[in-house]
């Protein structure tokens, strides 16, 4: 059963601490002076335009970003000293769906972190993989090829791989990109449920209205942190415009912040009968 | 039918072709799935240069070709990681330069040309007991490596970036497979010829991929298909008097066509089944079109 509220984070117990981090790729900084603390049980959404450093923050937590200044601590240990035990779900677009591999084989890859150089999967690891598939409702699909499944089921495979090693921190890179509304809803409910079981969830998203607005905590990012807090505080015209570098009008409806698009004039000459004027928005409750 | 088996050279040749086919089929799975097919093609040409140099310098063929092969494999793998050059360009430079060196030496010392026909296109007449031993040794080492490192190969081939995150030494896995590929080319050269080895590294895994969706089964199928192509190819080459390498590759290509037909029929059956399944599901919806 789904819990009505997200799991309450324990603010005295930070699991991720990013201190004055400047980092990037090949000598070029993508992130500048980032300070971010994520507590046990947090459910955080990172939003910002493409290239704003959302995925780079995830990579910094994973310990694979080039760090030029500052440090990243996961469970109190510097990621440059030891690679942290963190579950990671990449963007599904990056997966080779034609690769000859079954659901079960992908999930068992997640056990590799516990014994990367041991050649075989142990009986205990096999049982853990079966249990995780059962928990995520994909045990009946264990022997199926990964491309035979729906978008939601495919996302569950990689969630199972990320969590099978008993990881308590889960990073997801745009888990709802390219899926239909129903699948998106399923994925968000599943993440909510996992969060309620005590797993700290950090995810990136481009979907402000349908995803970020429903999360307990949102971090707006554009190379540096623009704002950090609950969506009703963070999702405002001023903050989002500063984050995206352009007008981002926000209206409030039933206590929820909604980013609206300004009417554009694409095809205006062809449809002169339609009078679209951006001033139409002015009577709305823009915050 | 059993007439050619009266000749020792044929028995040696057919065993060598079976072993070489199994070896290239096995190694090919990783090479194809890791999208390193061009490395296989390039490396075989690079090793040809080493083989010629070792012949001219009167060094043992296996030693010369192996040292050259290992050097080329490492150079290609390391250069391919440099973003400024790009993998394809790196392979192109290393392998064509090495192949050109071999050709240049052959044209300078014309007396050697005939001996290298076998290296270029494969010839079962020259398969010695030493060649068989080398093939068996490399095949055994490769089988053991794949068996022991199965988990690491699977992860590296499927998702190398995540593999690194999970502690898999993906760089070392790539280097090891490049070295195994170099050794495969050196020992298969006599049977398949450098110009045709690359085809045998690619065709059996692709056939296996069209038949199965499982990595484990793909390894087994590719090894078996490679071995059968080798044996059937040598047998046919005896009767039609065509170079062994070319016949083996043509047999592999014929198997590929059969697999393609099988794959097309399967896909069509699957589409028809899905269509009827969907149709019956729609008809169960009370307000679907036609029932309103």
Coordinates of C-alpha atoms in Angstrom, one line a residue:
Chain A
X1 CA 0.0 0.0 0.0
X2 CA 1.2 3.4 -0.9
X3 CA 2.0 5.8 2.0
X4 CA 0.3 9.2 1.8
X5 CA 3.4 11.1 2.8
X6 CA 7.0 10.7 1.9
X7 CA 9.4 9.2 4.4
X8 CA 10.7 11.9 6.8
X9 CA 14.3 12.6 6.4
X10 CA 16.5 12.5 9.5
X11 CA 18.3 15.8 9.4
X12 CA 20.9 14.9 12.0
X13 CA 22.1 12.0 9.8
X14 CA 23.5 13.4 6.4
X15 CA 24.3 10.6 4.0
X16 CA 25.7 12.9 1.2
X17 CA 27.6 16.0 1.9
X18 CA 28.9 18.1 -1.0
X19 CA 31.3 20.8 0.2
X20 CA 32.4 23.7 -2.0
X21 CA 32.5 21.4 -5.0
X22 CA 33.9 22.6 -8.3
X23 CA 34.2 19.9 -10.8
X24 CA 33.7 19.0 -14.5
X25 CA 35.2 17.1 -17.4
X26 CA 38.6 17.5 -19.2
X27 CA 39.6 20.6 -17.1
X28 CA 36.3 22.4 -17.8
X29 CA 34.1 23.2 -14.8
X30 CA 30.5 22.2 -15.0
X31 CA 29.7 22.7 -11.3
X32 CA 30.9 25.8 -9.3
X33 CA 31.1 26.0 -5.5
X34 CA 28.3 23.5 -4.8
X35 CA 27.2 23.0 -1.2
X36 CA 24.5 20.4 -0.7
X37 CA 23.6 18.2 2.2
X38 CA 21.3 15.3 1.7
X39 CA 19.9 13.5 4.8
X40 CA 19.0 9.8 5.3
X41 CA 15.4 9.4 3.9
X42 CA 15.5 12.5 1.7
X43 CA 13.7 12.4 -1.7
X44 CA 15.4 15.1 -3.8
X45 CA 14.7 16.2 -7.4
X46 CA 17.4 18.1 -9.3
X47 CA 16.0 20.4 -11.9
X48 CA 17.7 22.7 -14.4
X49 CA 18.3 23.2 -18.1
X50 CA 20.3 20.8 -20.2
X51 CA 24.0 21.1 -19.3
X52 CA 23.3 22.7 -15.9
X53 CA 25.1 19.9 -14.1
X54 CA 22.3 17.7 -12.9
X55 CA 23.9 14.5 -14.1
X56 CA 27.3 15.8 -13.0
X57 CA 26.1 16.1 -9.4
X58 CA 25.0 12.4 -9.6
X59 CA 28.5 11.5 -11.0
X60 CA 30.1 13.5 -8.2
X61 CA 28.2 11.4 -5.6
X62 CA 29.2 8.3 -7.5
X63 CA 32.9 9.4 -7.4
X64 CA 33.4 9.5 -11.1
X65 CA 33.4 13.3 -11.7
X66 CA 36.7 15.2 -12.0
X67 CA 36.9 17.3 -8.8
X68 CA 38.9 20.5 -9.0
X69 CA 38.1 21.9 -5.6
X70 CA 36.0 20.9 -2.6
X71 CA 35.0 17.3 -1.7
X72 CA 32.1 14.9 -1.7
X73 CA 31.4 12.8 1.4
X74 CA 29.1 9.8 1.2
X75 CA 28.3 8.3 4.6
X76 CA 31.2 10.3 5.9
X77 CA 33.8 8.9 3.5
X78 CA 35.4 11.0 0.8
X79 CA 34.5 9.6 -2.6
X80 CA 38.0 10.3 -3.9
X81 CA 39.3 7.9 -1.2
X82 CA 36.8 5.1 -1.6
X83 CA 34.1 4.6 -4.3
X84 CA 30.8 4.8 -2.4
X85 CA 28.1 2.0 -2.3
X86 CA 25.4 3.8 -4.1
X87 CA 22.7 2.4 -6.5
X88 CA 22.6 4.2 -9.8
X89 CA 19.9 4.0 -12.5
X90 CA 21.1 5.5 -15.8
X91 CA 18.9 7.0 -18.5
X92 CA 17.2 4.2 -20.3
X93 CA 18.1 5.8 -23.6
X94 CA 21.7 4.9 -23.0
X95 CA 21.0 1.1 -22.7
X96 CA 21.7 -1.2 -25.6
X97 CA 18.3 -2.9 -25.8
X98 CA 19.5 -5.3 -28.5
X99 CA 22.1 -6.9 -26.2
X100 CA 21.5 -10.6 -25.6
X101 CA 20.8 -10.4 -21.9
X102 CA 17.9 -11.5 -19.7
X103 CA 16.2 -9.6 -16.9
X104 CA 17.7 -11.9 -14.3
X105 CA 21.3 -11.4 -15.7
X106 CA 20.9 -7.6 -15.6
X107 CA 19.7 -7.7 -12.0
X108 CA 22.5 -10.0 -10.9
X109 CA 25.1 -7.5 -12.4
X110 CA 24.1 -5.4 -9.4
X111 CA 25.8 -8.0 -7.1
X112 CA 29.1 -7.3 -8.7
X113 CA 29.8 -4.4 -6.4
X114 CA 30.1 -6.7 -3.4
X115 CA 32.7 -9.0 -5.2
X116 CA 33.8 -7.3 -8.4
X117 CA 36.7 -9.8 -9.1
X118 CA 35.0 -13.0 -7.9
X119 CA 34.2 -14.8 -11.2
X120 CA 30.7 -16.2 -10.5
X121 CA 27.5 -15.1 -8.9
X122 CA 27.1 -16.9 -5.5
X123 CA 24.0 -18.7 -4.3
X124 CA 23.3 -15.9 -1.8
X125 CA 23.6 -13.3 -4.5
X126 CA 21.2 -15.3 -6.7
X127 CA 18.7 -15.4 -3.8
X128 CA 19.1 -11.7 -3.2
X129 CA 18.4 -11.0 -6.9
X130 CA 15.3 -13.2 -6.8
X131 CA 14.1 -11.4 -3.7
X132 CA 14.6 -8.0 -5.2
X133 CA 12.8 -9.0 -8.4
X134 CA 9.9 -10.2 -6.3
X135 CA 9.8 -6.9 -4.3
X136 CA 9.7 -4.9 -7.5
X137 CA 7.1 -7.2 -9.2
X138 CA 9.3 -8.5 -12.0
X139 CA 10.0 -12.0 -10.8
X140 CA 7.8 -13.5 -13.5
X141 CA 9.9 -11.8 -16.2
X142 CA 13.3 -13.2 -15.0
X143 CA 14.0 -15.2 -18.1
X144 CA 12.7 -12.7 -20.6
X145 CA 14.9 -10.6 -22.9
X146 CA 15.1 -7.0 -21.7
X147 CA 13.6 -5.5 -24.9
X148 CA 10.4 -7.7 -24.5
X149 CA 9.2 -5.5 -21.6
X150 CA 7.2 -2.3 -21.2
X151 CA 8.9 1.0 -20.2
X152 CA 7.8 0.7 -16.6
X153 CA 9.1 -2.9 -16.4
X154 CA 12.4 -1.9 -18.0
X155 CA 12.8 0.9 -15.4
X156 CA 12.2 -1.8 -12.6
X157 CA 15.0 -4.0 -14.0
X158 CA 17.5 -1.2 -13.5
X159 CA 16.0 -0.2 -10.1
X160 CA 16.5 -3.9 -9.1
X161 CA 20.1 -3.9 -10.3
X162 CA 20.8 -0.6 -8.4
X163 CA 19.3 -1.9 -5.1
X164 CA 20.2 -5.6 -5.1
X165 CA 23.5 -5.0 -3.4
X166 CA 21.6 -3.5 -0.4
X167 CA 22.3 0.1 -1.3
X168 CA 20.6 2.7 0.8
X169 CA 21.1 5.6 -1.5
X170 CA 19.5 5.5 -5.0
X171 CA 20.5 7.9 -7.8
X172 CA 18.3 8.1 -10.9
X173 CA 19.1 10.0 -14.1
X174 CA 15.8 11.2 -15.6
X175 CA 13.8 8.0 -14.7
X176 CA 10.6 9.3 -16.3
X177 CA 12.0 10.6 -19.6
X178 CA 10.3 9.2 -22.7
X179 CA 7.6 7.2 -20.9
X180 CA 3.8 7.6 -21.0
X181 CA 1.8 9.2 -18.2
X182 CA 0.7 5.8 -16.7
X183 CA 4.3 4.5 -16.6
X184 CA 5.6 7.8 -15.2
X185 CA 3.0 7.5 -12.4
X186 CA 3.9 3.9 -11.7
X187 CA 7.6 4.8 -11.5
X188 CA 7.0 7.7 -9.2
X189 CA 4.8 5.6 -6.9
X190 CA 7.5 2.9 -6.8
X191 CA 10.2 5.5 -5.9
X192 CA 7.9 6.9 -3.2
X193 CA 7.4 3.4 -1.8
X194 CA 11.2 2.8 -1.8
X195 CA 11.7 6.1 -0.1
X196 CA 9.2 5.1 2.5
X197 CA 11.2 1.9 3.1
X198 CA 14.2 4.2 4.1
X199 CA 16.0 4.5 0.8
X200 CA 17.4 8.0 0.1
X201 CA 16.4 9.0 -3.5
X202 CA 18.1 11.6 -5.6
X203 CA 16.9 12.0 -9.1
X204 CA 17.2 14.4 -12.0
X205 CA 14.2 15.5 -14.0
X206 CA 13.1 17.9 -16.8
X207 CA 9.5 17.5 -15.8
X208 CA 8.7 20.3 -13.4
X209 CA 4.9 20.1 -13.3
X210 CA 4.4 16.3 -13.4
X211 CA 7.4 15.2 -11.3
X212 CA 9.4 17.9 -9.5
X213 CA 6.3 19.6 -8.1
X214 CA 5.3 16.4 -6.3
X215 CA 8.6 15.8 -4.6
X216 CA 9.3 16.8 -1.0
X217 CA 12.5 18.6 -2.0
X218 CA 13.7 20.3 -5.2
X219 CA 17.1 21.7 -6.0
X220 CA 17.3 24.2 -8.9
X221 CA 20.6 24.1 -10.6
X222 CA 22.5 25.9 -13.3
X223 CA 26.2 25.3 -12.8
X224 CA 25.6 26.4 -9.2
X225 CA 22.7 25.9 -6.8
X226 CA 20.0 28.6 -7.4
X227 CA 17.5 27.4 -4.8
X228 CA 16.9 24.4 -2.5
X229 CA 13.7 23.6 -0.7
X230 CA 10.2 22.3 -0.9
X231 CA 8.5 22.9 -4.3
X232 CA 6.0 25.4 -3.0
X233 CA 8.9 27.6 -2.1
X234 CA 11.4 26.8 -4.9
X235 CA 9.1 26.7 -7.9
X236 CA 8.5 30.4 -8.4
X237 CA 8.7 32.6 -11.5
X238 CA 11.7 34.4 -10.1
X239 CA 13.7 31.3 -9.2
X240 CA 12.9 29.2 -12.3
X241 CA 13.6 32.2 -14.6
X242 CA 17.0 32.5 -12.9
X243 CA 17.6 28.8 -13.3
X244 CA 16.6 28.5 -16.9
X245 CA 17.7 32.0 -18.0
X246 CA 14.4 32.9 -19.6
X247 CA 10.8 33.7 -18.6
X248 CA 9.2 30.8 -16.7
X249 CA 5.8 32.0 -15.4
X250 CA 4.4 30.0 -12.5
X251 CA 0.8 29.9 -11.4
X252 CA -0.6 28.3 -8.3
X253 CA -3.6 26.0 -8.5
X254 CA -5.0 24.1 -5.5
X255 CA -1.8 24.8 -3.6
X256 CA 0.4 23.4 -6.3
X257 CA 2.9 25.4 -8.4
X258 CA 2.5 24.9 -12.1
X259 CA 4.9 26.3 -14.7
X260 CA 2.9 27.5 -17.7
X261 CA 4.2 28.2 -21.2
X262 CA 3.8 31.7 -22.6
X263 CA 1.8 31.6 -25.9
X264 CA 4.2 31.7 -28.8
X265 CA 3.6 33.0 -32.3
X266 CA 4.6 29.8 -34.2
X267 CA 2.6 29.7 -37.4
X268 CA 1.0 33.1 -36.5
X269 CA 0.8 34.3 -40.1
X270 CA -1.0 31.1 -41.1
X271 CA -3.6 31.4 -38.2
X272 CA -4.3 35.2 -38.0
X273 CA -7.8 34.3 -36.8
X274 CA -6.3 33.1 -33.5
X275 CA -5.3 36.1 -31.4
X276 CA -2.6 34.8 -29.1
X277 CA -1.0 37.4 -26.9
X278 CA 1.3 36.8 -24.0
X279 CA -0.5 39.5 -22.1
X280 CA -3.3 36.8 -21.7
X281 CA -1.3 35.5 -18.8
X282 CA -1.3 38.7 -16.9
X283 CA -4.7 38.1 -15.3
X284 CA -3.4 34.7 -14.0
X285 CA -2.0 34.4 -10.5
X286 CA 1.7 34.4 -11.4
X287 CA 3.9 34.0 -8.4
Chain B
X1 CA 33.0 -39.3 -48.8
X2 CA 35.8 -40.4 -46.5
X3 CA 38.4 -40.4 -49.2
X4 CA 40.2 -37.2 -48.2
X5 CA 40.7 -38.6 -44.6
X6 CA 43.3 -40.9 -46.0
X7 CA 45.7 -38.0 -46.2
X8 CA 47.4 -36.8 -43.1
X9 CA 47.5 -33.2 -44.3
X10 CA 43.7 -33.2 -44.6
X11 CA 43.1 -34.7 -41.1
X12 CA 45.4 -32.0 -39.7
X13 CA 43.7 -29.4 -41.8
X14 CA 40.1 -30.3 -40.7
X15 CA 41.1 -30.5 -37.0
X16 CA 42.8 -27.1 -37.4
X17 CA 39.8 -25.6 -39.1
X18 CA 37.4 -26.9 -36.4
X19 CA 39.6 -25.5 -33.7
X20 CA 40.2 -22.2 -35.5
X21 CA 36.5 -21.9 -36.2
X22 CA 35.5 -22.5 -32.6
X23 CA 38.2 -20.1 -31.4
X24 CA 37.2 -17.2 -33.7
X25 CA 33.5 -17.9 -33.0
X26 CA 34.1 -17.8 -29.2
X27 CA 36.3 -14.6 -29.2
X28 CA 34.0 -13.0 -31.8
X29 CA 31.1 -12.9 -29.3
X30 CA 32.8 -10.4 -27.1
X31 CA 34.4 -8.5 -30.1
X32 CA 31.0 -8.1 -31.8
X33 CA 29.0 -7.2 -28.7
X34 CA 31.6 -4.7 -27.6
X35 CA 31.4 -3.2 -31.1
X36 CA 35.1 -4.0 -31.7
X37 CA 34.7 -5.7 -35.1
X38 CA 36.9 -3.2 -36.8
X39 CA 39.7 -4.0 -34.3
X40 CA 39.5 -7.7 -35.4
X41 CA 39.7 -6.7 -39.0
X42 CA 42.6 -4.3 -38.4
X43 CA 44.6 -6.5 -36.1
X44 CA 44.6 -9.4 -38.6
X45 CA 46.2 -7.1 -41.2
X46 CA 48.6 -5.7 -38.6
X47 CA 49.8 -9.1 -37.6
X48 CA 50.6 -9.9 -41.3
X49 CA 53.3 -7.3 -41.1
X50 CA 54.8 -9.0 -38.1
X51 CA 54.7 -12.4 -39.8
X52 CA 56.6 -11.1 -42.8
X53 CA 59.2 -9.3 -40.6
X54 CA 59.7 -12.5 -38.6
X55 CA 60.2 -14.5 -41.8
X56 CA 62.7 -12.1 -43.2
X57 CA 64.7 -11.9 -39.9
X58 CA 64.5 -15.7 -39.6
X59 CA 62.7 -15.5 -36.3
X60 CA 60.2 -18.2 -35.3
X61 CA 56.9 -17.2 -37.0
X62 CA 54.8 -17.6 -33.8
X63 CA 57.2 -15.5 -31.8
X64 CA 57.5 -12.7 -34.3
X65 CA 53.8 -12.6 -35.1
X66 CA 52.8 -12.8 -31.5
X67 CA 55.1 -10.0 -30.3
X68 CA 53.9 -7.9 -33.2
X69 CA 50.3 -8.8 -32.5
X70 CA 50.5 -8.0 -28.8
X71 CA 52.2 -4.7 -29.5
X72 CA 49.6 -3.8 -32.2
X73 CA 46.7 -4.8 -29.9
X74 CA 48.0 -2.7 -27.0
X75 CA 48.7 0.3 -29.4
X76 CA 45.2 0.1 -30.9
X77 CA 43.5 -0.3 -27.5
X78 CA 45.4 2.6 -25.9
X79 CA 45.1 4.9 -29.0
X80 CA 41.4 4.1 -29.4
X81 CA 40.9 5.7 -25.9
X82 CA 42.3 9.1 -27.1
X83 CA 39.3 11.2 -27.9
X84 CA 41.2 13.6 -30.2
X85 CA 42.1 10.8 -32.6
X86 CA 39.1 8.5 -32.5
X87 CA 39.1 4.7 -32.5
X88 CA 38.5 4.2 -36.2
X89 CA 41.3 6.5 -37.3
X90 CA 43.7 5.0 -34.7
X91 CA 43.0 1.4 -35.9
X92 CA 43.3 2.6 -39.5
X93 CA 46.7 4.1 -39.0
X94 CA 48.3 1.3 -36.9
X95 CA 47.0 -1.6 -39.1
X96 CA 47.4 -0.2 -42.6
X97 CA 51.0 0.9 -41.7
X98 CA 51.8 -2.6 -40.5
X99 CA 50.1 -4.3 -43.4
X100 CA 51.9 -1.9 -45.9
X101 CA 55.2 -2.8 -44.2
X102 CA 54.6 -6.5 -44.8
X103 CA 53.7 -5.9 -48.5
X104 CA 56.8 -3.7 -48.9
X105 CA 59.0 -6.4 -47.6
X106 CA 57.4 -9.1 -49.7
X107 CA 57.8 -6.9 -52.9
X108 CA 61.5 -6.3 -52.0
X109 CA 62.2 -10.0 -51.4
X110 CA 60.1 -11.5 -54.1
X111 CA 61.1 -15.1 -53.4
X112 CA 58.9 -15.0 -50.2
X113 CA 55.8 -14.1 -52.1
X114 CA 54.5 -17.6 -52.6
X115 CA 54.9 -18.6 -49.0
X116 CA 52.7 -15.8 -47.9
X117 CA 49.8 -16.7 -50.1
X118 CA 48.8 -19.1 -47.3
X119 CA 49.1 -16.3 -44.7
X120 CA 46.9 -14.1 -46.8
X121 CA 44.2 -16.5 -47.8
X122 CA 44.7 -19.7 -45.8
X123 CA 46.1 -23.1 -46.9
X124 CA 45.4 -26.4 -45.1
X125 CA 48.5 -28.0 -46.8
X126 CA 50.8 -26.2 -44.4
X127 CA 49.1 -27.1 -41.1
X128 CA 51.7 -28.8 -38.9
X129 CA 51.4 -30.6 -35.6
X130 CA 52.9 -27.4 -34.0
X131 CA 50.1 -25.3 -35.5
X132 CA 47.5 -27.7 -34.1
X133 CA 49.1 -27.6 -30.7
X134 CA 49.2 -23.8 -30.7
X135 CA 45.5 -23.7 -31.7
X136 CA 44.5 -26.1 -29.0
X137 CA 46.5 -24.2 -26.4
X138 CA 45.0 -20.8 -27.3
X139 CA 41.5 -22.3 -27.5
X140 CA 41.9 -23.9 -24.0
X141 CA 43.2 -20.6 -22.5
X142 CA 40.4 -18.7 -24.1
X143 CA 37.7 -21.2 -22.9
X144 CA 39.1 -21.0 -19.3
X145 CA 39.3 -17.2 -19.4
X146 CA 35.7 -16.9 -20.6
X147 CA 34.5 -19.4 -18.0
X148 CA 36.3 -17.7 -15.1
X149 CA 35.6 -14.1 -16.3
X150 CA 32.0 -14.7 -17.6
X151 CA 30.5 -12.1 -15.2
X152 CA 33.1 -9.5 -15.9
X153 CA 32.8 -9.9 -19.7
X154 CA 29.0 -9.8 -19.6
X155 CA 29.0 -6.5 -17.6
X156 CA 31.8 -4.9 -19.7
X157 CA 30.2 -5.8 -23.0
X158 CA 26.7 -4.7 -21.9
X159 CA 27.3 -1.5 -19.9
X160 CA 31.0 -0.6 -19.6
X161 CA 30.4 2.7 -17.8
X162 CA 28.2 1.1 -15.1
X163 CA 30.7 -1.8 -15.0
X164 CA 33.4 0.7 -13.9
X165 CA 31.1 2.1 -11.3
X166 CA 30.6 -1.4 -9.9
X167 CA 34.3 -2.1 -9.7
X168 CA 34.8 -4.1 -12.9
X169 CA 38.2 -3.4 -14.4
X170 CA 36.7 -2.8 -17.8
X171 CA 40.0 -1.3 -19.3
X172 CA 41.8 -4.5 -18.4
X173 CA 39.0 -6.7 -19.8
X174 CA 39.3 -4.8 -23.1
X175 CA 43.1 -5.2 -23.2
X176 CA 42.8 -8.9 -22.3
X177 CA 40.4 -9.5 -25.1
X178 CA 42.5 -7.6 -27.6
X179 CA 45.5 -9.9 -26.6
X180 CA 43.3 -13.0 -26.9
X181 CA 42.2 -11.8 -30.3
X182 CA 45.8 -11.2 -31.3
X183 CA 46.7 -14.7 -30.2
X184 CA 43.6 -16.1 -32.1
X185 CA 44.7 -14.4 -35.3
X186 CA 48.3 -15.6 -35.0
X187 CA 47.3 -19.3 -34.6
X188 CA 44.4 -19.2 -37.1
X189 CA 46.4 -17.5 -39.8
X190 CA 47.5 -20.7 -41.6
X191 CA 44.0 -22.0 -41.9
X192 CA 41.9 -18.9 -42.5
X193 CA 44.4 -16.3 -43.8
X194 CA 44.7 -12.8 -42.4
X195 CA 42.4 -11.3 -45.0
X196 CA 39.5 -13.6 -44.0
X197 CA 40.0 -14.1 -40.2
X198 CA 38.0 -10.9 -39.5
X199 CA 35.0 -12.4 -41.3
X200 CA 35.1 -15.5 -39.2
X201 CA 35.3 -13.4 -36.0
X202 CA 32.1 -11.6 -37.0
X203 CA 29.9 -14.1 -38.9
X204 CA 29.4 -16.9 -36.2
X205 CA 28.4 -14.5 -33.4
X206 CA 26.0 -12.6 -35.6
X207 CA 24.3 -16.0 -36.6
X208 CA 24.1 -16.9 -32.9
X209 CA 22.6 -13.5 -32.1
X210 CA 19.9 -14.0 -34.6
X211 CA 18.9 -17.3 -33.1
X212 CA 19.1 -16.6 -29.4
X213 CA 18.5 -13.7 -26.9
X214 CA 20.7 -15.2 -24.2
X215 CA 24.4 -14.3 -23.8
X216 CA 25.3 -17.8 -22.5
X217 CA 23.6 -19.5 -25.4
X218 CA 25.1 -17.0 -27.8
X219 CA 28.6 -18.0 -26.7
X220 CA 27.9 -21.7 -27.1
X221 CA 26.1 -21.3 -30.5
X222 CA 28.8 -19.0 -31.9
X223 CA 31.5 -21.5 -31.0
X224 CA 29.7 -24.4 -32.5
X225 CA 28.7 -22.5 -35.7
X226 CA 32.3 -21.3 -36.1
X227 CA 33.6 -24.9 -35.7
X228 CA 31.1 -26.4 -38.1
X229 CA 31.8 -23.7 -40.7
X230 CA 35.5 -24.5 -40.4
X231 CA 35.0 -28.3 -40.8
X232 CA 32.5 -28.1 -43.6
X233 CA 34.5 -25.4 -45.3
X234 CA 37.7 -27.4 -45.4
X235 CA 35.8 -30.5 -46.6
X236 CA 34.3 -28.5 -49.5
X237 CA 37.6 -26.7 -50.3
X238 CA 39.2 -30.1 -50.8
X239 CA 36.7 -31.0 -53.6
X240 CA 36.4 -27.6 -55.3
X241 CA 40.1 -26.8 -54.9
X242 CA 39.5 -23.3 -53.6
X243 CA 41.6 -21.7 -50.7
X244 CA 40.5 -22.9 -47.3
X245 CA 39.9 -19.5 -45.8
X246 CA 37.6 -18.4 -48.6
X247 CA 35.6 -21.6 -48.5
X248 CA 35.1 -21.4 -44.7
X249 CA 33.9 -17.8 -44.9
X250 CA 31.5 -18.7 -47.7
X251 CA 30.1 -21.6 -45.7
X252 CA 29.7 -19.2 -42.7
X253 CA 27.9 -16.8 -45.1
X254 CA 25.6 -19.5 -46.2
X255 CA 24.7 -20.3 -42.6
X256 CA 24.1 -16.6 -42.1
X257 CA 21.6 -16.6 -44.9
X258 CA 19.8 -19.6 -43.4
X259 CA 19.8 -17.8 -40.0
X260 CA 18.4 -14.7 -41.6
X261 CA 15.5 -16.7 -43.2
X262 CA 14.8 -18.4 -39.8
X263 CA 14.9 -15.0 -38.1
X264 CA 12.6 -13.4 -40.6
X265 CA 10.0 -16.3 -40.3
X266 CA 10.2 -16.1 -36.5
X267 CA 9.7 -12.3 -36.5
X268 CA 6.7 -12.7 -38.9
X269 CA 5.1 -15.4 -36.7
X270 CA 5.6 -13.2 -33.7
X271 CA 4.0 -10.2 -35.4
X272 CA 1.0 -12.4 -36.4
X273 CA 0.6 -13.8 -32.9
X274 CA 0.8 -10.3 -31.4
X275 CA -1.8 -9.0 -33.9
X276 CA -4.4 -11.7 -33.0
X277 CA -3.6 -11.3 -29.3
X278 CA -4.2 -7.5 -29.5
X279 CA -7.3 -8.0 -31.6
X280 CA -8.9 -10.4 -29.1
X281 CA -8.0 -8.0 -26.2
X282 CA -9.7 -5.1 -28.0
X283 CA -12.8 -7.2 -28.7
X284 CA -13.1 -7.8 -24.9
X285 CA -13.4 -4.0 -24.3
X286 CA -17.2 -3.4 -24.0
X287 CA -17.2 0.0 -25.7
X288 CA -14.5 -0.5 -28.3
X289 CA -15.1 0.6 -31.9
X290 CA -17.9 -1.3 -33.6
X291 CA -19.7 -2.2 -30.4
X292 CA -20.9 1.2 -29.3

